[in-house]
Coordinates of C-alpha atoms in Angstrom, one line a residue:
X116 CA 25.4 27.3 22.1
X117 CA 27.2 28.8 19.1
X118 CA 28.3 32.1 19.7
X119 CA 26.2 33.6 16.9
X120 CA 23.0 32.5 18.8
X121 CA 22.2 34.2 22.2
X122 CA 19.6 32.2 23.9
X123 CA 18.7 35.1 26.3
X124 CA 18.4 37.7 23.7
X125 CA 16.3 35.2 21.4
X126 CA 13.9 34.4 24.3
X127 CA 13.5 38.1 25.2
X128 CA 12.2 38.9 21.6
X129 CA 10.2 35.7 21.4
X130 CA 6.4 35.9 21.0
X131 CA 3.8 34.4 23.2
X132 CA 1.8 33.4 19.9
X133 CA 1.4 29.9 18.7
X134 CA 3.8 28.5 16.3
X135 CA 6.4 25.7 15.5
X136 CA 10.0 25.7 16.7
X137 CA 13.0 23.9 15.1
X138 CA 16.3 22.9 17.0
X139 CA 19.3 23.0 14.7
X140 CA 22.8 21.5 15.1
X141 CA 26.1 23.1 14.2
X142 CA 25.7 22.0 10.7
X143 CA 22.1 23.3 10.3
X144 CA 20.5 19.9 10.4
X145 CA 16.9 19.7 12.1
X146 CA 17.3 17.8 15.2
X147 CA 13.7 18.3 16.6
X148 CA 10.7 19.9 15.4
X149 CA 7.9 20.9 18.0
X150 CA 4.4 22.9 18.1
X151 CA 3.6 25.2 21.0
X152 CA 0.5 27.3 21.9
X153 CA 3.1 29.8 23.4
X154 CA 6.4 29.8 21.7
X155 CA 8.1 31.9 24.4
X156 CA 7.1 29.5 27.3
X157 CA 7.7 26.4 25.5
X158 CA 11.2 27.4 24.1
X159 CA 12.1 28.9 27.4
X160 CA 11.3 25.5 29.2
X161 CA 14.4 24.1 27.3
X162 CA 16.7 26.6 28.9
X163 CA 15.5 26.6 32.6
X164 CA 17.2 25.1 35.5
X165 CA 14.6 22.6 35.8
X166 CA 15.9 18.7 35.3
X167 CA 15.1 17.5 31.9
X168 CA 14.2 14.1 30.5
X169 CA 17.1 12.3 29.0
X170 CA 15.9 12.7 25.6
X171 CA 15.9 16.5 26.2
X172 CA 19.3 16.4 27.8
X173 CA 20.7 14.8 24.7
X174 CA 18.9 17.0 22.3
X175 CA 20.3 20.1 24.0
X176 CA 23.9 19.0 24.0
X177 CA 23.7 18.9 20.2
X178 CA 21.3 21.9 19.6
X179 CA 23.2 25.0 18.5
X180 CA 20.2 27.3 17.6
X181 CA 16.6 27.6 17.4
X182 CA 14.3 28.7 14.6
X183 CA 10.7 29.5 14.8
X184 CA 7.7 30.1 12.8
X185 CA 4.8 31.9 14.1
X186 CA 1.2 30.6 13.3
X187 CA -2.3 32.2 13.4
X188 CA -3.3 29.1 15.5
X189 CA -2.4 26.1 17.5
X190 CA -4.2 24.1 15.0
X191 CA -2.2 25.5 12.0
X192 CA 0.9 24.9 14.0
X193 CA 0.1 21.3 14.3
X194 CA -0.3 21.0 10.6
X195 CA 3.0 22.9 9.9
X196 CA 4.6 20.4 12.5
X197 CA 3.4 17.6 10.6
X198 CA 5.0 18.9 7.2
X199 CA 8.1 19.8 8.7
X200 CA 8.6 16.5 10.4
X201 CA 7.8 15.0 6.9
X202 CA 10.3 17.3 5.2
X203 CA 13.3 16.9 7.6
X204 CA 12.8 13.6 9.2
X205 CA 14.3 14.8 12.7
X206 CA 16.5 12.5 14.7
X207 CA 14.7 13.2 18.0
X208 CA 11.1 13.0 16.6
X209 CA 8.8 10.1 16.4
X210 CA 8.7 9.2 12.8
X211 CA 5.9 7.1 11.2
X212 CA 7.7 5.4 8.2
X213 CA 5.8 5.8 5.0
X214 CA 4.4 2.7 3.7
X215 CA 1.7 1.6 1.0
X216 CA -1.7 3.5 1.2
X217 CA -4.6 1.9 2.5
X218 CA -6.6 -0.3 -0.2
X219 CA -10.1 0.4 -1.2
X220 CA -13.1 -1.1 -3.1
X221 CA -13.7 0.9 -6.4
X222 CA -17.2 0.8 -7.8
X223 CA -17.6 1.9 -11.4
X224 CA -20.9 3.5 -10.8
X225 CA -21.2 5.1 -14.2
X226 CA -21.3 1.9 -15.8
X227 CA -24.7 0.0 -16.8
X228 CA -23.3 -2.9 -15.0
X229 CA -21.0 -1.7 -12.2
X230 CA -17.9 -3.6 -11.3
X231 CA -16.4 -4.0 -7.8
X232 CA -12.6 -4.3 -7.7
X233 CA -9.6 -3.8 -5.6
X234 CA -8.0 -0.6 -5.6
X235 CA -4.9 1.1 -4.1
X236 CA -3.4 4.5 -4.8
X237 CA -4.6 7.9 -6.0
X238 CA -8.5 7.8 -6.3
X239 CA -8.8 9.7 -9.7
X240 CA -10.9 7.1 -11.8
X241 CA -14.6 7.9 -12.0
X242 CA -17.0 5.9 -9.7
X243 CA -17.1 5.3 -5.9
X244 CA -14.6 4.2 -3.4
X245 CA -15.4 2.4 -0.3
X246 CA -13.0 2.2 2.5
X247 CA -10.2 2.3 3.6
X248 CA -9.6 -1.3 4.6
X249 CA -6.7 -2.4 6.7
X250 CA -4.9 -4.5 4.2
X251 CA -5.4 -6.3 0.8
X252 CA -6.6 -9.6 2.3
X253 CA -9.6 -7.4 4.0
X254 CA -10.5 -6.2 0.6
X255 CA -10.3 -9.7 -1.2
X256 CA -12.3 -11.5 1.4
X257 CA -15.0 -8.6 1.3
X258 CA -15.2 -8.8 -2.4
X259 CA -15.7 -12.6 -2.0
X260 CA -18.6 -11.8 0.4
X261 CA -20.0 -9.4 -2.4
X262 CA -19.7 -12.1 -5.1
X263 CA -21.6 -14.7 -2.9
X264 CA -24.1 -12.4 -1.6
X265 CA -25.1 -10.3 -4.4
X266 CA -23.4 -11.8 -7.6
X267 CA -21.8 -8.5 -8.7
X268 CA -19.2 -8.8 -11.5
X269 CA -15.5 -8.3 -10.8
X270 CA -14.1 -9.1 -14.1
X271 CA -12.2 -6.4 -16.4
X272 CA -14.0 -4.5 -18.8
X273 CA -12.2 -6.0 -21.6
X274 CA -13.2 -9.6 -20.6
X275 CA -16.8 -8.3 -19.8
X276 CA -17.3 -6.9 -23.1
X277 CA -15.9 -9.7 -25.2
X278 CA -18.2 -12.2 -23.7
X279 CA -20.9 -14.2 -25.9
X280 CA -21.8 -16.7 -23.0
X281 CA -21.6 -16.8 -19.1
X282 CA -18.4 -17.6 -17.6
X283 CA -17.5 -20.1 -14.8
X284 CA -18.4 -17.4 -12.1
X285 CA -22.0 -17.5 -13.2
X286 CA -22.0 -21.2 -13.2
X287 CA -20.8 -21.5 -9.5
X288 CA -23.4 -18.8 -8.6
X289 CA -21.0 -15.9 -8.2
X290 CA -22.2 -13.4 -10.7
X291 CA -25.6 -12.7 -12.4
X292 CA -23.8 -12.7 -16.0
X293 CA -24.6 -9.0 -17.0
X294 CA -22.1 -9.6 -19.9
X295 CA -24.8 -11.5 -21.8
X296 CA -27.5 -9.6 -20.1
X297 CA -29.0 -12.3 -18.1
X298 CA -30.1 -9.7 -15.6
X299 CA -31.4 -6.3 -16.3
X300 CA -29.8 -2.9 -15.8
X301 CA -32.4 -2.1 -13.1
X302 CA -32.3 -5.4 -11.1
X303 CA -28.4 -5.3 -11.3
X304 CA -28.6 -1.8 -9.9
X305 CA -30.5 -2.9 -7.2
X306 CA -28.1 -5.7 -6.2
X307 CA -25.4 -3.0 -6.4
X308 CA -27.2 -0.6 -4.0
X309 CA -27.6 -3.7 -1.5
X310 CA -24.0 -4.6 -1.8
X311 CA -23.1 -1.2 -1.1
X312 CA -25.5 -0.9 1.9
X313 CA -23.9 -4.4 3.1
X314 CA -20.4 -2.8 2.9
X315 CA -21.7 0.3 4.9
X316 CA -23.0 -2.0 7.8
X317 CA -26.5 -1.5 6.7
X318 CA -27.2 -5.2 6.7
X319 CA -30.6 -4.9 8.5
X320 CA -31.8 -2.6 5.5
X321 CA -30.7 -5.0 3.0
X322 CA -32.5 -8.0 4.9
X323 CA -35.6 -5.9 5.2
X324 CA -35.7 -5.2 1.3
X325 CA -35.1 -9.0 0.5
X326 CA -37.7 -10.1 2.9
X327 CA -40.3 -7.5 1.2
X328 CA -39.3 -8.9 -2.3
X329 CA -39.6 -12.7 -0.9
X330 CA -43.0 -12.1 0.4
X331 CA -44.1 -10.3 -2.9
X332 CA -42.7 -13.4 -5.0
X333 CA -44.3 -15.8 -2.7
X334 CA -47.7 -14.0 -3.0
X335 CA -47.3 -14.1 -6.8
X336 CA -46.5 -17.8 -6.6
X337 CA -43.1 -17.3 -7.8
X338 CA -41.6 -20.0 -5.4
X339 CA -38.3 -20.1 -7.1
X340 CA -37.5 -16.7 -6.6
X341 CA -38.8 -16.5 -3.1
X342 CA -36.6 -19.6 -2.3
X343 CA -33.5 -17.7 -3.6
X344 CA -34.4 -14.7 -1.7
X345 CA -34.8 -16.8 1.3
X346 CA -31.1 -18.5 0.9
X347 CA -29.7 -15.0 0.4
X348 CA -31.3 -13.7 3.5
X349 CA -30.0 -16.8 5.5
X350 CA -26.3 -16.1 4.2
X351 CA -26.4 -12.4 5.2
X352 CA -27.6 -13.4 8.8
X353 CA -24.9 -16.1 9.0
X354 CA -22.3 -14.0 7.9
X355 CA -23.7 -11.2 10.3
X356 CA -23.5 -13.5 13.3
X357 CA -20.1 -15.0 12.5
X358 CA -18.8 -11.5 12.3
X359 CA -20.2 -10.6 15.7
X360 CA -21.4 -7.2 14.4
X361 CA -23.0 -5.0 17.1
X362 CA -25.9 -2.8 16.1
X363 CA -25.0 -0.2 18.6
X364 CA -21.6 0.8 17.1
X365 CA -22.3 1.9 13.6
X366 CA -19.9 4.7 13.4
X367 CA -16.5 4.1 11.7
X368 CA -14.1 3.4 14.5
X369 CA -10.0 2.8 14.8
X370 CA -8.9 1.2 17.9
X371 CA -5.2 2.1 18.5
X372 CA -2.7 0.4 21.0
X373 CA 0.9 1.1 21.6
X374 CA 3.5 -1.2 23.1
X375 CA 7.1 -0.9 23.7
X376 CA 9.9 -3.5 24.0
X377 CA 13.6 -2.7 24.5
X378 CA 13.2 0.9 23.4
X379 CA 11.0 -0.3 20.3
X380 CA 7.5 1.0 19.7
X381 CA 4.5 -0.8 17.7
X382 CA 1.3 0.9 17.1
X383 CA -1.5 -1.4 16.1
X384 CA -4.7 -0.1 14.6
X385 CA -7.9 -2.2 14.4
X386 CA -10.5 -0.9 11.9
X387 CA -14.1 -1.3 12.5
X388 CA -16.7 -0.2 10.1
X389 CA -20.5 -0.6 10.5
X390 CA -19.6 -2.8 13.7
X391 CA -17.7 -5.1 11.7
X392 CA -14.0 -5.7 12.3
X393 CA -12.4 -5.6 9.0
X394 CA -8.7 -6.2 10.3
X395 CA -5.7 -4.7 11.7
X396 CA -2.4 -3.1 10.6
X397 CA 0.7 -2.7 12.6
X398 CA 3.3 0.2 12.3
X399 CA 6.6 0.5 13.8
X400 CA 7.4 4.1 14.2
X401 CA 11.2 5.1 14.3
X402 CA 12.2 6.3 17.5
X403 CA 15.8 7.0 18.3
X404 CA 15.5 8.4 21.5
X405 CA 13.5 8.0 24.7
X406 CA 9.5 8.7 24.3
X407 CA 6.5 8.3 26.4
X408 CA 3.4 6.3 25.3
X409 CA 1.1 9.4 25.2
X410 CA 4.0 11.2 23.0
X411 CA 4.1 8.1 20.5
X412 CA 0.2 7.9 20.4
X413 CA 0.0 11.5 19.7
X414 CA 2.7 11.5 16.9
X415 CA 1.2 8.5 15.3
X416 CA -2.4 10.1 15.2
X417 CA -1.1 13.4 13.7
X418 CA 1.2 11.7 11.1
X419 CA -1.2 9.1 10.0
X420 CA -4.6 10.7 10.2
X421 CA -3.9 14.4 9.0
X422 CA -2.4 12.9 5.6
X423 CA -5.1 10.0 5.2
X424 CA -8.8 9.0 6.0
X425 CA -10.2 10.1 9.3
X426 CA -12.8 7.9 11.2
X427 CA -15.5 9.3 13.3
X428 CA -14.1 7.7 16.5
X429 CA -10.6 6.9 17.4
X430 CA -10.1 4.6 20.5
X431 CA -6.6 4.8 22.2
X432 CA -5.1 2.6 24.8
X433 CA -3.3 5.7 26.3
X434 CA -4.7 9.2 26.0
X435 CA -2.6 11.2 23.5
X436 CA -0.7 14.5 24.2
X437 CA -2.9 17.3 23.1
X438 CA -6.1 15.3 22.7
X439 CA -8.4 18.3 22.2
X440 CA -6.3 19.9 19.7
X441 CA -6.1 16.6 17.7
X442 CA -9.9 16.3 17.9
X443 CA -10.5 19.8 16.5
X444 CA -7.9 19.5 13.8
X445 CA -9.0 16.1 12.6
X446 CA -12.7 17.0 12.8
X447 CA -11.7 19.9 10.4
X448 CA -10.1 17.4 7.9
X449 CA -12.9 15.1 8.2
X450 CA -15.7 17.7 8.0
X451 CA -17.7 16.2 10.9
X452 CA -17.0 15.6 14.8
X453 CA -14.0 13.3 15.5
X454 CA -13.9 11.8 19.3
X455 CA -10.6 10.5 20.7
X456 CA -11.7 8.1 23.5
X457 CA -9.6 6.1 26.0
X458 CA -11.7 5.2 29.0
X459 CA -14.2 2.9 27.2
X460 CA -16.1 -0.2 28.2
X461 CA -17.9 -3.2 26.7
X462 CA -17.4 -3.7 22.9
X463 CA -14.9 -0.9 22.5
X464 CA -12.9 -2.1 25.5
X465 CA -12.7 -5.3 23.8
X466 CA -11.5 -3.7 20.4
X467 CA -8.7 -2.0 22.5
X468 CA -7.7 -5.3 24.2
X469 CA -7.4 -6.7 20.7
X470 CA -5.2 -4.1 19.6
X471 CA -3.0 -4.1 22.6
X472 CA -2.5 -8.1 22.4
X473 CA -1.5 -7.6 18.8
X474 CA 0.9 -4.6 19.5
X475 CA 2.8 -6.7 22.1
X476 CA 2.9 -9.8 20.1
X477 CA 4.1 -8.0 17.0
X478 CA 7.0 -6.3 18.8
X479 CA 8.2 -9.9 20.2
X480 CA 8.0 -11.4 16.8
X481 CA 9.9 -8.4 15.2
X482 CA 12.5 -8.7 17.9
X483 CA 12.9 -12.3 17.3
X484 CA 13.1 -11.7 13.4
X485 CA 15.7 -9.1 13.8
X486 CA 17.9 -11.2 15.9
X487 CA 17.7 -13.7 13.1
X488 CA 18.7 -11.2 10.4
X489 CA 21.4 -9.8 12.6
X490 CA 22.9 -13.4 12.7
X491 CA 22.3 -13.7 8.9
X492 CA 24.3 -10.3 8.2
X493 CA 27.2 -11.4 10.4
X494 CA 27.4 -14.4 8.4
X495 CA 27.1 -12.6 5.1
X496 CA 30.1 -10.4 6.2
X497 CA 32.1 -13.5 6.8
X498 CA 31.4 -15.0 3.5
X499 CA 32.1 -11.7 1.6
X500 CA 35.0 -10.8 3.7
X501 CA 33.6 -7.4 4.7
X502 CA 34.8 -5.4 7.7
X503 CA 31.4 -5.4 9.1
X504 CA 27.8 -6.6 8.4
X505 CA 26.2 -4.8 5.5
X506 CA 23.6 -2.3 6.7
X507 CA 21.9 -2.1 3.3
X508 CA 21.6 -4.5 0.5
X509 CA 20.0 -4.1 -2.8
X510 CA 19.1 -7.0 -5.3
X511 CA 17.9 -6.7 -8.9
X512 CA 15.8 -9.2 -11.1
X513 CA 14.5 -9.2 -14.6
X514 CA 11.1 -10.3 -15.6
X515 CA 9.4 -10.5 -19.1
X516 CA 6.9 -12.4 -21.2
X517 CA 8.8 -13.8 -24.0
X518 CA 11.0 -10.6 -24.3
X519 CA 8.0 -8.3 -24.0
X520 CA 6.9 -6.0 -21.2
X521 CA 10.5 -6.2 -19.7
X522 CA 10.5 -5.0 -16.1
X523 CA 13.3 -4.8 -13.5
X524 CA 12.9 -4.8 -9.9
X525 CA 15.1 -3.6 -7.2
X526 CA 14.6 -4.7 -3.5
X527 CA 16.3 -3.4 -0.6
X528 CA 17.0 -4.9 2.8
X529 CA 18.6 -3.6 6.1
X530 CA 19.3 -4.5 9.6
X531 CA 15.6 -5.0 10.2
X532 CA 15.0 -7.1 7.2
X533 CA 13.0 -5.7 4.0
X534 CA 12.7 -2.2 3.6
X535 CA 9.7 -2.1 1.4
X536 CA 9.2 1.6 1.1
X537 CA 12.4 1.6 -0.8
X538 CA 11.6 -0.9 -3.3
X539 CA 11.5 0.3 -6.8
X540 CA 10.4 -1.2 -10.2
X541 CA 11.8 -0.1 -13.7
X542 CA 10.1 -0.5 -17.3
X543 CA 13.1 -1.3 -19.4
X544 CA 13.1 0.5 -22.7
X545 CA 15.0 0.3 -26.0
X546 CA 16.6 -3.2 -25.3
X547 CA 16.4 -6.1 -27.5
X548 CA 13.6 -8.8 -26.5
X549 CA 15.0 -11.1 -24.1
X550 CA 18.4 -9.3 -23.7
X551 CA 18.8 -9.8 -20.0
X552 CA 22.4 -8.3 -19.8
X553 CA 21.3 -5.3 -21.5
X554 CA 18.3 -5.0 -19.1
X555 CA 20.5 -5.4 -16.1
X556 CA 23.0 -2.9 -17.5
X557 CA 20.1 -0.2 -18.0
X558 CA 18.5 -0.7 -14.6
X559 CA 22.0 -0.5 -12.6
X560 CA 23.1 2.6 -14.6
X561 CA 19.5 4.2 -13.9
X562 CA 19.4 3.0 -10.3
X563 CA 22.9 4.2 -9.0
X564 CA 23.0 7.5 -11.3
X565 CA 20.1 8.5 -9.0
X566 CA 21.7 7.3 -5.9
X567 CA 25.2 9.0 -6.5
X568 CA 23.0 12.2 -6.8
X569 CA 21.8 11.7 -3.4
X570 CA 18.4 10.3 -4.0
X571 CA 18.9 7.6 -1.2
X572 CA 21.6 6.0 0.6
X573 CA 24.0 3.8 -1.3
X574 CA 24.0 0.1 -0.5
X575 CA 26.9 -2.0 1.1
X576 CA 26.2 -4.9 -1.2
X577 CA 24.6 -5.2 -4.6
X578 CA 23.3 -8.7 -5.6
X579 CA 22.2 -9.5 -9.2
X580 CA 19.8 -12.3 -10.1
X581 CA 22.0 -14.0 -12.6
X582 CA 25.3 -15.4 -13.7
X583 CA 28.6 -14.2 -14.8
X584 CA 27.2 -12.5 -17.7
X585 CA 24.9 -10.3 -15.6
X586 CA 27.7 -9.7 -13.2
X587 CA 29.8 -8.3 -16.0
X588 CA 27.3 -6.3 -17.5
X589 CA 26.4 -4.6 -14.0
X590 CA 30.2 -4.1 -13.5
X591 CA 30.5 -2.2 -16.4
X592 CA 27.9 0.2 -15.5
X593 CA 29.2 0.7 -12.1
X594 CA 32.7 1.6 -13.5
X595 CA 31.1 4.1 -16.1
X596 CA 29.6 6.0 -13.4
X597 CA 32.4 5.7 -11.1
X598 CA 30.7 4.3 -8.3
X599 CA 32.8 3.5 -5.4
X600 CA 32.1 1.3 -2.1
X601 CA 29.4 -1.4 -2.9
X602 CA 30.5 -4.8 -3.3
X603 CA 28.8 -6.6 -6.3
X604 CA 27.8 -10.2 -6.7
X605 CA 25.5 -12.3 -9.0
X606 CA 23.5 -15.2 -7.4
X607 CA 23.2 -17.9 -10.2
X608 CA 21.1 -21.2 -9.6
X609 CA 22.9 -24.3 -9.5
X610 CA 22.7 -27.6 -11.0
X611 CA 19.1 -28.5 -11.8
X612 CA 18.2 -24.9 -10.6
X613 CA 17.5 -26.6 -7.2
X614 CA 17.4 -24.5 -3.9
X615 CA 20.8 -24.8 -1.9
X616 CA 22.7 -25.2 -4.9
X617 CA 23.2 -21.5 -5.7
X618 CA 26.6 -20.3 -7.2
X619 CA 27.5 -16.8 -6.2
X620 CA 30.1 -15.0 -8.5
X621 CA 31.6 -12.1 -6.8
X622 CA 33.3 -9.3 -8.6
X623 CA 37.1 -9.6 -8.2
X624 CA 37.1 -13.0 -6.9
X625 CA 38.9 -15.8 -8.8
X626 CA 36.5 -18.6 -8.0
X627 CA 32.7 -18.7 -7.3
X628 CA 31.2 -19.3 -3.8
X629 CA 29.1 -22.5 -3.1
X630 CA 27.8 -22.2 0.4
X631 CA 26.5 -25.1 2.4
X632 CA 22.7 -25.6 2.4
X633 CA 22.4 -24.8 6.1
X634 CA 24.5 -21.5 5.7
X635 CA 22.6 -18.5 7.4
X636 CA 24.2 -16.2 4.8
X637 CA 22.9 -18.5 2.1
X638 CA 19.4 -18.5 3.5
X639 CA 19.2 -14.6 3.7
X640 CA 20.7 -14.3 -0.1
X641 CA 17.8 -16.7 -1.1
X642 CA 15.5 -14.6 0.7
X643 CA 16.4 -11.4 -0.8
X644 CA 16.9 -13.0 -4.4
X645 CA 13.3 -14.5 -4.1
X646 CA 11.7 -11.3 -3.0
X647 CA 13.4 -9.4 -5.9
X648 CA 11.9 -12.1 -8.2
X649 CA 8.5 -12.0 -6.6
X650 CA 8.6 -8.1 -6.9
X651 CA 9.6 -8.3 -10.5
X652 CA 7.0 -10.7 -11.6
X653 CA 4.2 -8.6 -9.7
X654 CA 5.4 -5.6 -11.7
X655 CA 5.6 -7.4 -15.0
X656 CA 2.1 -8.9 -14.5
X657 CA 0.9 -5.3 -13.8
X658 CA 2.3 -3.9 -16.7
X659 CA 1.0 -6.7 -19.0
X660 CA -2.6 -6.5 -17.2
X661 CA -2.8 -2.6 -18.3
X662 CA -2.2 -3.5 -22.0
X663 CA -4.6 -6.4 -22.0
X664 CA -7.3 -4.4 -20.0
X665 CA -8.2 -2.6 -23.4
X666 CA -10.4 -4.9 -25.9
X667 CA -9.2 -4.5 -29.5
X668 CA -12.5 -2.9 -30.1
X669 CA -11.8 -0.1 -27.5
X670 CA -10.7 3.1 -28.5
X671 CA -12.3 3.0 -32.0
X672 CA -14.6 6.3 -32.1
X673 CA -18.3 5.3 -32.4
X674 CA -17.8 1.8 -31.0
X675 CA -19.1 1.8 -27.3
X676 CA -20.0 -1.2 -25.2
X677 CA -23.2 -2.1 -26.8
X678 CA -21.7 -2.0 -30.4
X679 CA -18.8 -4.3 -29.0
X680 CA -21.3 -6.8 -27.6
X681 CA -23.4 -6.7 -30.9
X682 CA -20.3 -7.3 -32.9
X683 CA -19.1 -10.3 -30.7
X684 CA -22.8 -11.8 -30.8
X685 CA -22.8 -11.5 -34.4
X686 CA -19.6 -13.1 -35.3
X687 CA -19.4 -15.4 -32.2
X688 CA -16.0 -14.2 -30.9
X689 CA -13.0 -12.0 -31.3
X690 CA -11.2 -14.2 -33.9
X691 CA -14.1 -14.4 -36.1
X692 CA -14.5 -10.8 -36.0
X693 CA -10.8 -10.4 -37.0
X694 CA -11.5 -12.3 -40.1
X695 CA -14.3 -10.3 -41.3
X696 CA -14.6 -8.2 -44.1
X697 CA -15.8 -4.8 -44.6
X698 CA -18.9 -6.1 -46.1
X699 CA -19.6 -8.5 -43.4
X700 CA -19.1 -5.9 -40.7
X701 CA -21.7 -3.6 -42.3
X702 CA -24.3 -6.6 -41.9
X703 CA -24.1 -5.8 -38.0
X704 CA -26.8 -3.5 -36.8
X705 CA -25.8 0.1 -36.2
X706 CA -22.3 -0.5 -38.1
X707 CA -22.0 1.9 -41.1
X708 CA -19.6 1.7 -43.9
X709 CA -17.5 4.2 -42.4
X710 CA -17.4 2.5 -39.1
X711 CA -16.8 -0.8 -40.6
X712 CA -13.7 0.5 -42.4
X713 CA -12.5 1.8 -39.2
X714 CA -13.0 -1.5 -37.3
X715 CA -11.4 -3.5 -40.4
X716 CA -8.3 -1.1 -40.3
X717 CA -8.0 -1.7 -36.7
X718 CA -7.5 -5.4 -37.0
X719 CA -5.3 -5.1 -40.2
X720 CA -3.1 -2.2 -39.4
X721 CA 0.5 -2.8 -40.6

């Protein structure tokens, strides 16, 4: 230990209160963060004569001093430990990589005709959010069920407001056409309530309500309505049986299993809501030292749930360290009791076995994929004459719609494949429409000015989707910010834009590279290039979608949903409305002269 840190003196003055301790190396880098019910006993255990675990021995060989923070309770220590791990990313801690948050279903409950839609991100919009769901596929499948069973709209408000007749979704019996008022707000709201109950797992209540309505319709000799309700009940029961929903397990439950292979860990979470298995999600925690299954499970639970949604019940393949403390802390976050259970039977045991099988399979598949990527990176080092395989590659692509809504993507690949948490998108500003050279120059300048300031590690290789012009534009910006180190190359589509015929322009090389179609290096380059293109297209569509979500009539003071529908009905469509004069607009019920002038000005500005 360093001369300025006397462990014996430090331990003599250390308190027996709960808190968090940090092990630091000679440079002050935090190597490990831990919590303790009794700081003195816990820290002293590192300096005792008892034989240590190999991980602890390696830690103590590097640690030069210890810092502590006293807390008022062990629960507070757990929360502080989580924040410090997230802040310092210590080498010897189990680290759960940040990824995309869980998706939800958003319901615009404040509308006369609420919409059900996919949502990911901050839940700030008005309305209700149901979830979370394990992945986007689970949300989209659930929304399909909602459409088929309850005919709830999923269209954007701009599309909804501009309809003058039912769309295709109504024709295929997946929407009740509230846009043209083929259903009353009260009846639609009843369908929304049933859809929410269905998503919450209260299928039996929905079926009971539908049966009562069916009997009433039959008693009134409204046999057509009774038949529709009968078919709806049958569809719900059929889905119920296919999904193996169990009535005795109605609480929200996550089943967690850990698996280890060659020092790598996987954690699989199977999500169950209302007795319905929604799907699973796999996590690969970063572990740079030897850890036990109980430690990995505890680290996952604290890092995952203390900053996310907490279910009422968590099933685990192995009991986590500090189970009671985790239950207490998670219960406080949830606002109700949380149980963490390992010894379970019946259906719960089946869920855990499902999670365990997925965890083992995910590890094997990941190991095989990493071996393939390793071979591809080695081949890439040979192609580009690098001293060693690149450990970090960044690739850029530009996407736009006829020169508008220009977006640049930056995707990142490493030794294990895509590093999606490091992906970035850039809205390109102040460049001439369609000028891809200027767009590439701008994104390269913005990206590497930030990286040079330490925002993220610099790549070993930078790929540009394009030809010599894009390569030159990027090179000029690299030189302007005096960035040394990364190799720069552009990947151009070959003759007839056929895959396998790519031409690779390398900065400083006299001749372009043309790799054989079976080259492992080319396959990785194609994969990275295609991923950059996909990410750019997605970003461009999202940007374009934001602009299109607003109807041309939205934002005009005094023109609400009802007046928008009345205007569109009166004129028959948006184009006819654009051509209307102020006098024509005044003929619509509820449109004053002043409002007509505002509407006319909106369509004829400039």
